[in-house]
Amino acid sequence: MRDDHESPIAVSALFPMREEREYWDDLLTRELTSANERIAKGSVVPTFDIRGFRGELAHFDFHAPRPMDQLLSWTIAQLERGVVHVTHPRYFGLFNPAPTFPAQCADRIAAVLNPQLATWTTSPAAVEIESHVIRSVARRAGLPADAGGHFTNGGAEANYTALICALTHANSGFAMGGARAFAGPPVFYISKESHLAWLKIAHQAGIGRVAARLVATDGCGRMDPKALSDAISADRARGCIPVMVAATAGTTNAGMIDPLGDCAEIARIGGLWYHIDAAWGGALIASDRLSGVLAGIERADSVTIDAHKWFATTMGCGMFITRHAPVLSSAFQVSASYMPSNVPSLDPYVTSVQWSRRFVGLRLFLSLAAAGWGGYGEHVERSIELIGLLKGKLTARGWSIANASRLAVLCIDPPTGTGEARSIVSCVLASGRAWVSTAIFEGREIIRACVTNGETTAGDIEELVNALEAARRTG
Ligand SMILES: Cc1ncc(COP(=O)(O)O)c(C=O)c1O
């Protein structure tokens, strides 16, 4: 039994007294604020010496307890030097945004109260908040009022959920018999520019990576509808069982949107589940001016939208939304005597992949409640304006843009006669002035720059242009 006044130091480090907690909370808040200010003025890329760091790490043998304030300061200092700063205003990278402040508050609340989201019974307030957000996002995307879904740890889990739903919907025997329940090998369709977690998803679902049919694109990064219909017909002719078309609304490398209406029609005619992976592009639903770019999304059977991408929550927050909510219960139903309840359509552990789960939906709830759809609309429109500014500045200097995206990402070709994309990117990263990457778009390597940070300014865009120009001269 713990005595508050005489608890051993080691245990009180795990469960300290209120005064100590407050002291460390304050210390953390101060140190993190200062660190963020330094990060914004410093290098975007890691600046530490990995050998020295490993040496320091080796001293942690976990025998003698260490003072908490020292540990907190040490950890922040290491991360300040030892990670790519996705919160830096000149991180023009993958969709790892600087998180909104309400999302950070949500994480703190979830960490302290630690509600268990496996069942409604244990956390009714938390489960209801998440369901409310899911329904609001679904309605905003144009799905029917009875659409449902849940939060996931990201886009890959949401896409995996889509495939499991499609297989279960196509054949009720899949739940018990797996792929064996089908009269032939089940297959599904994505474009060759889609996010390739789909290959792992096919593997995990037990239908094999070969089941993920990579449909040709139209030369501009979008799924070619004719190639899609042809692929479905050819598969049927050879005895395969098509179960799903998954269009991408915002490809990872280039922000291209597959022809959502055409794909919907092909899926409808073939009787296939129609999924739309709008992991990052889905945030456009927030903008009254630009949501039309996603026209056709309302026809989907299911949609992936990640809150931790353009909605800028902290990492580990995706959403799976479906107009056929009951299929989730068929796909994930299970009964365990030790669980406090087992209500299909209500308890998250019987309607989703995960079991024990953190209260991640609070991040989007608080962010949406604090900023409204209008606030998020301005956020996405602003990113697109900054990308337009970057495009103008680069093309004026002889660079060219390979993708015609409506979203906030550019696939950049260096001016002819200058360095390769790869060497230019290496020079930019070595300078620490900005973070951009290389990617393959329609078969060739380009420089990829995406605005993800709500605090990036026109000055940061100018600095990126200068860094690219300097890199092409030396690269
Ligand atoms: C279009 C698309 N789908 C799915 C994913 C996978 O999402 P996550 O990394 O959140 O699992 C990504 C990630 O960038 C993506 O861009």
XYZ file of C-alpha atoms and ligand atoms in Angstrom:
491
model
C 0.000 0.000 0.000
C 1.449 3.373 -0.967
C 2.095 5.930 1.744
C 2.215 9.355 0.049
C 4.879 10.604 2.433
C 7.170 7.638 2.426
C 6.874 6.171 -1.045
C 10.157 5.009 -2.532
C 11.725 7.571 -4.870
C 11.509 5.230 -7.827
C 7.759 4.761 -7.530
C 7.020 8.391 -6.727
C 8.770 9.244 -10.006
C 5.965 7.376 -11.750
C 3.158 8.858 -9.672
C 4.443 12.133 -8.236
C 2.647 14.464 -5.851
C 0.478 17.261 -7.186
C 3.061 20.041 -6.530
C 5.722 18.160 -8.451
C 3.388 17.473 -11.355
C 2.497 21.138 -11.574
C 6.152 22.096 -11.467
C 7.040 19.712 -14.313
C 3.984 20.655 -16.319
C 5.043 24.312 -16.137
C 8.633 23.424 -16.956
C 7.509 21.412 -19.987
C 5.251 24.196 -21.248
C 8.047 26.783 -20.948
C 10.726 24.572 -22.456
C 8.577 23.424 -25.361
C 7.553 26.982 -26.215
C 11.191 28.120 -26.266
C 12.231 25.045 -28.238
C 9.573 25.734 -30.858
C 10.789 29.317 -31.218
C 14.368 28.133 -31.693
C 13.265 25.410 -34.145
C 11.453 27.938 -36.364
C 14.689 29.957 -36.677
C 17.034 26.999 -37.063
C 17.694 24.061 -39.347
C 14.763 22.025 -40.628
C 16.884 18.867 -40.756
C 18.719 17.039 -37.930
C 21.956 18.668 -36.812
C 23.209 16.139 -34.270
C 25.996 13.636 -34.408
C 24.379 10.206 -34.355
C 27.464 8.469 -32.903
C 27.628 10.878 -29.990
C 23.908 10.488 -29.455
C 24.106 6.694 -29.405
C 26.924 7.034 -26.859
C 24.672 9.132 -24.604
C 21.815 6.721 -25.060
C 24.025 3.828 -24.010
C 24.382 5.469 -20.561
C 20.711 4.787 -19.916
C 21.004 1.368 -18.321
C 17.776 1.984 -16.357
C 19.290 0.923 -13.033
C 19.478 4.162 -11.071
C 16.459 6.523 -11.303
C 17.240 9.941 -12.795
C 15.705 13.317 -11.924
C 12.659 14.127 -14.006
C 13.514 17.754 -14.851
C 16.880 16.634 -16.221
C 15.174 13.938 -18.288
C 12.607 16.313 -19.758
C 15.223 18.888 -20.743
C 17.476 16.175 -22.189
C 14.655 14.728 -24.296
C 13.582 18.071 -25.716
C 17.200 18.976 -26.511
C 17.746 15.684 -28.363
C 14.569 16.042 -30.390
C 15.436 19.650 -31.156
C 18.620 18.478 -32.852
C 17.657 14.964 -33.878
C 14.525 15.035 -36.037
C 13.296 16.608 -39.247
C 11.157 19.437 -37.934
C 7.775 18.889 -39.486
C 6.544 21.855 -37.440
C 9.059 24.175 -39.126
C 7.399 26.728 -41.445
C 9.812 25.689 -44.190
C 9.015 21.984 -43.983
C 7.484 21.548 -47.455
C 7.217 17.821 -47.127
C 4.828 14.968 -46.729
C 1.594 15.604 -44.892
C 3.008 15.974 -41.422
C 1.743 19.377 -40.438
C 2.471 21.568 -37.469
C -0.400 20.477 -35.226
C -3.199 22.839 -34.250
C -3.116 24.086 -30.692
C -6.573 22.644 -29.847
C -5.312 19.218 -31.006
C -2.360 19.536 -28.641
C -4.753 20.420 -25.807
C -6.826 17.370 -26.736
C -3.767 15.143 -26.446
C -3.076 16.505 -23.025
C -6.624 15.880 -21.845
C -6.610 12.367 -23.312
C -3.250 11.632 -21.714
C -4.349 12.708 -18.244
C -7.830 11.174 -18.179
C -6.831 8.282 -20.455
C -10.351 7.158 -21.427
C -10.601 3.690 -22.947
C -12.457 3.854 -26.254
C -12.991 0.145 -26.762
C -16.541 0.335 -25.456
C -19.295 2.920 -25.195
C -20.035 1.730 -21.669
C -16.637 2.731 -20.360
C -16.394 6.097 -22.136
C -19.834 7.233 -23.319
C -18.895 10.922 -23.523
C -15.758 10.213 -25.532
C -17.423 7.741 -27.911
C -20.327 10.141 -28.487
C -17.937 13.028 -29.231
C -16.108 10.916 -31.817
C -19.344 9.724 -33.448
C -20.599 13.296 -33.612
C -17.437 14.429 -35.421
C -17.584 11.471 -37.838
C -21.220 12.225 -38.692
C -20.429 15.928 -39.180
C -17.513 15.160 -41.501
C -19.620 12.606 -43.416
C -22.446 15.120 -43.910
C -19.993 17.812 -44.959
C -18.649 15.376 -47.590
C -22.198 14.876 -48.869
C -22.792 11.380 -47.502
C -26.256 10.509 -46.142
C -27.325 11.410 -42.612
C -27.079 7.780 -41.449
C -23.481 7.379 -42.606
C -21.132 6.215 -39.873
C -17.552 5.254 -39.269
C -14.801 5.769 -36.754
C -11.397 7.241 -36.068
C -8.354 5.204 -37.049
C -4.654 5.652 -36.448
C -4.239 6.960 -39.989
C -5.033 6.571 -43.663
C -3.550 3.111 -44.082
C -5.780 1.668 -41.347
C -8.819 3.438 -42.837
C -8.029 2.029 -46.286
C -7.544 -1.422 -44.769
C -10.967 -1.086 -43.161
C -12.406 -0.238 -46.594
C -11.018 -3.424 -48.112
C -12.318 -5.587 -45.259
C -15.764 -3.971 -45.652
C -15.688 -4.501 -49.421
C -14.767 -8.184 -49.037
C -17.400 -8.739 -46.345
C -20.034 -6.893 -48.390
C -19.178 -8.882 -51.526
C -19.411 -12.251 -49.789
C -20.845 -12.862 -46.330
C -18.748 -16.036 -46.152
C -15.547 -13.966 -46.060
C -15.842 -13.406 -42.298
C -15.529 -17.120 -41.543
C -13.847 -18.549 -44.609
C -11.590 -15.687 -45.705
C -10.541 -15.581 -49.359
C -11.558 -19.280 -49.686
C -15.200 -18.183 -49.547
C -14.907 -16.652 -53.029
C -15.382 -18.658 -56.219
C -12.112 -17.184 -57.545
C -9.324 -14.915 -56.325
C -10.761 -11.579 -55.051
C -9.113 -8.498 -56.589
C -9.469 -4.709 -56.257
C -8.436 -1.668 -58.283
C -6.289 1.348 -57.477
C -4.260 3.533 -59.784
C -0.529 3.078 -60.122
C -0.146 6.556 -58.579
C -2.153 5.575 -55.478
C -0.664 5.233 -51.993
C 1.129 1.910 -51.952
C 0.129 0.979 -48.431
C -2.553 -0.749 -50.546
C -0.043 -3.533 -51.261
C 0.486 -4.182 -47.567
C -3.261 -3.942 -47.046
C -3.898 -6.688 -49.625
C -1.270 -8.807 -47.891
C -2.768 -8.204 -44.419
C -6.278 -8.979 -45.657
C -5.059 -12.402 -46.796
C -5.854 -11.928 -50.480
C -2.214 -11.372 -51.475
C -0.426 -8.391 -52.931
C -1.216 -9.568 -56.439
C -4.890 -8.777 -55.707
C -4.090 -5.041 -55.762
C -4.491 -4.186 -59.447
C -2.475 -1.098 -60.324
C -4.523 0.569 -63.062
C -2.786 2.759 -65.636
C -3.030 6.540 -65.344
C -3.750 9.138 -68.001
C -0.266 10.690 -68.146
C -1.381 13.383 -65.674
C -1.446 11.193 -62.559
C -5.153 10.242 -62.638
C -6.682 6.781 -62.965
C -7.641 6.105 -66.594
C -11.344 5.047 -66.545
C -11.022 3.018 -69.741
C -8.048 1.117 -68.329
C -10.124 0.512 -65.185
C -13.104 -0.982 -67.072
C -10.774 -3.068 -69.227
C -8.960 -4.404 -66.168
C -12.245 -5.395 -64.508
C -13.472 -7.175 -67.654
C -10.158 -8.981 -68.125
C -10.164 -10.143 -64.490
C -13.721 -11.441 -64.731
C -12.814 -13.317 -67.920
C -9.969 -15.101 -66.123
C -12.141 -16.070 -63.136
C -11.088 -13.396 -60.621
C -13.698 -11.727 -58.426
C -13.500 -7.913 -58.507
C -14.648 -6.502 -55.144
C -13.635 -2.852 -54.951
C -12.574 0.232 -56.885
C -10.541 2.643 -54.743
C -10.093 6.060 -56.317
C -7.635 8.566 -54.872
C -8.698 12.151 -54.237
C -5.312 13.758 -53.812
C -2.443 11.457 -54.770
C 0.451 11.482 -52.334
C 3.133 12.517 -54.777
C 1.188 15.009 -56.898
C -2.225 15.864 -55.418
C -4.089 14.544 -58.447
C -7.738 13.556 -58.194
C -8.927 10.450 -60.020
C -12.114 10.998 -62.092
C -14.405 10.357 -59.134
C -17.681 10.371 -61.111
C -16.433 7.999 -63.833
C -14.944 5.628 -61.274
C -18.233 5.699 -59.313
C -20.150 4.738 -62.428
C -17.793 1.891 -63.300
C -18.009 0.556 -59.747
C -21.822 0.855 -59.776
C -22.193 -0.975 -63.094
C -19.859 -3.739 -61.902
C -21.552 -3.984 -58.479
C -18.257 -3.197 -56.727
C -17.646 -1.369 -53.451
C -16.514 2.189 -54.229
C -13.941 3.640 -51.875
C -12.338 7.084 -52.117
C -8.974 7.617 -50.486
C -9.104 11.337 -49.701
C -6.531 10.974 -46.937
C -5.187 14.488 -47.387
C -7.308 16.014 -50.187
C -10.444 15.388 -48.123
C -9.776 18.524 -46.074
C -11.068 20.511 -49.056
C -14.591 19.754 -47.800
C -13.941 22.594 -45.346
C -13.763 25.230 -48.080
C -17.063 26.452 -49.547
C -15.092 27.823 -52.479
C -13.067 24.691 -53.266
C -15.064 21.702 -52.053
C -16.429 21.264 -55.617
C -12.975 19.964 -56.582
C -14.048 16.763 -54.787
C -17.337 16.413 -56.713
C -18.249 12.725 -56.790
C -17.023 12.006 -53.265
C -20.676 11.866 -52.163
C -21.145 8.737 -54.312
C -18.610 6.690 -52.375
C -19.520 3.660 -50.303
C -16.673 4.655 -48.035
C -14.127 7.436 -47.673
C -10.768 7.852 -45.942
C -9.971 11.313 -44.601
C -7.028 11.851 -42.288
C -7.315 14.444 -39.580
C -3.550 14.299 -39.076
C -2.817 15.525 -42.587
C -4.383 18.756 -43.868
C -6.684 19.058 -40.837
C -3.424 19.366 -38.919
C -4.170 17.374 -35.796
C -1.370 15.598 -34.001
C -0.127 12.348 -35.527
C -2.169 9.158 -35.385
C -5.618 10.438 -36.324
C -7.425 9.168 -39.422
C -11.084 8.593 -40.251
C -13.025 5.850 -41.997
C -16.513 6.894 -43.104
C -19.141 4.724 -44.758
C -22.711 5.011 -45.957
C -23.200 1.335 -44.984
C -22.446 1.564 -41.275
C -23.977 -1.884 -40.500
C -21.275 -3.611 -42.574
C -18.769 -2.564 -39.915
C -20.569 -4.741 -37.403
C -20.505 -7.719 -39.786
C -16.808 -7.193 -40.441
C -15.547 -6.638 -36.893
C -18.093 -8.329 -34.604
C -16.656 -10.400 -31.786
C -17.840 -11.319 -28.323
C -15.605 -11.419 -25.258
C -17.015 -12.111 -21.792
C -14.533 -9.803 -20.060
C -15.606 -6.747 -22.057
C -18.108 -4.503 -20.292
C -20.481 -4.518 -23.281
C -20.910 -5.807 -26.792
C -23.335 -3.681 -28.734
C -23.078 -3.864 -32.541
C -22.953 -0.394 -34.099
C -22.124 1.227 -30.763
C -19.019 -0.275 -29.210
C -15.908 0.697 -31.176
C -14.104 -2.605 -30.550
C -16.844 -4.510 -32.428
C -17.029 -2.074 -35.352
C -13.339 -1.361 -36.077
C -9.879 -2.886 -36.421
C -8.549 -1.717 -33.058
C -9.465 -2.826 -29.552
C -8.057 -0.634 -26.774
C -7.858 2.822 -28.241
C -6.812 6.333 -27.287
C -9.315 9.212 -27.543
C -7.847 10.609 -30.784
C -11.085 12.103 -32.139
C -10.995 14.826 -29.496
C -8.205 16.448 -31.505
C -10.461 17.142 -34.465
C -13.472 17.891 -32.266
C -11.676 20.680 -30.397
C -10.001 22.021 -33.556
C -13.284 22.116 -35.492
C -15.162 23.571 -32.547
C -12.529 26.276 -32.054
C -12.109 27.276 -35.712
C -15.324 26.114 -37.369
C -15.460 24.848 -40.954
C -14.723 28.448 -41.955
C -11.420 28.445 -40.078
C -10.358 25.218 -41.729
C -11.590 26.542 -45.088
C -9.240 29.514 -44.733
C -6.431 27.176 -43.681
C -6.632 25.020 -46.833
C -7.219 27.996 -49.150
C -4.181 29.725 -47.698
C -1.965 26.677 -48.351
C -3.149 26.627 -51.967
C -2.462 30.348 -52.381
C 1.077 29.893 -51.073
C 1.650 27.022 -53.491
C 0.388 29.321 -56.281
C 2.939 31.911 -55.171
C 5.721 29.306 -55.243
C 4.646 28.167 -58.691
C 4.714 31.735 -60.025
C 8.158 32.463 -58.608
C 9.669 29.218 -59.904
C 8.221 29.400 -63.408
C 9.422 33.016 -63.688
C 12.954 31.653 -63.065
C 12.736 28.870 -65.672
C 11.620 25.954 -63.478
C 8.590 24.007 -64.645
C 5.695 22.272 -62.942
C 4.768 18.744 -63.971
C 1.443 18.333 -62.151
C -1.779 20.281 -62.646
C -3.071 19.792 -59.108
C -5.789 21.878 -57.461
C -4.254 21.033 -54.073
C -1.232 22.467 -52.270
C 1.561 20.425 -53.855
C 3.947 20.955 -56.748
C 5.989 18.428 -58.733
C 8.895 20.577 -59.868
C 11.292 20.053 -62.771
C 14.542 22.018 -62.599
C 15.376 24.357 -65.530
C 16.901 22.420 -68.416
C 20.650 22.132 -68.281
C 20.838 22.394 -64.484
C 21.211 19.635 -61.866
C 19.080 16.551 -61.398
C 16.121 16.708 -58.999
C 17.904 14.377 -56.571
C 21.105 16.409 -56.278
C 19.171 19.666 -55.928
C 17.099 18.184 -53.104
C 20.276 16.928 -51.375
C 21.758 20.447 -51.521
C 18.585 22.035 -50.129
C 18.507 19.540 -47.251
C 22.211 20.004 -46.549
C 21.616 23.754 -46.262
C 18.981 23.151 -43.547
C 16.982 26.060 -45.019
C 13.991 23.966 -46.107
C 12.735 20.400 -46.475
C 11.558 19.139 -49.845
C 11.737 15.635 -51.284
C 11.999 13.730 -54.509
C 9.142 11.618 -55.834
C 8.285 9.769 -59.005
C 5.440 11.359 -60.950
C 4.240 9.548 -64.082
C 7.482 7.620 -64.282
C 10.046 10.371 -63.742
C 11.770 11.915 -60.775
C 10.655 15.375 -59.709
C 11.126 17.675 -56.719
C 8.046 17.616 -54.516
C 7.044 20.621 -52.415
C 3.845 20.750 -50.393
C 2.569 23.463 -48.051
C 1.283 21.774 -44.915
C 2.009 24.300 -42.193
C -0.626 26.863 -41.211
C 2.122 29.312 -40.229
C 4.195 29.219 -43.412
C 4.445 32.729 -44.869
C 5.228 34.329 -48.229
C 8.702 35.005 -46.777
C 9.206 31.275 -46.266
C 8.233 30.663 -49.892
C 10.827 33.231 -50.986
C 13.432 31.475 -48.833
C 12.576 28.111 -50.457
C 12.973 29.627 -53.921
C 16.355 31.041 -52.898
C 17.418 27.668 -51.483
C 16.367 25.875 -54.701
C 18.142 28.457 -56.868
C 21.325 28.178 -54.787
C 21.109 24.364 -54.984
C 20.753 24.318 -58.759
C 23.826 26.516 -59.117
C 25.926 24.200 -56.925
C 24.030 20.914 -57.527
C -3.475 9.345 -50.360
C -2.933 8.682 -49.132
N -3.546 7.596 -48.649
C -3.109 6.951 -47.541
C -2.002 7.411 -46.864
C -1.526 6.673 -45.647
O -1.860 7.432 -44.511
P -1.171 7.188 -43.089
O 0.276 7.482 -43.266
O -1.896 8.182 -42.234
O -1.458 5.793 -42.697
C -1.334 8.547 -47.321
C -0.134 9.056 -46.619
O 0.507 9.982 -47.044
C -1.812 9.202 -48.475
O -1.213 10.287 -48.973
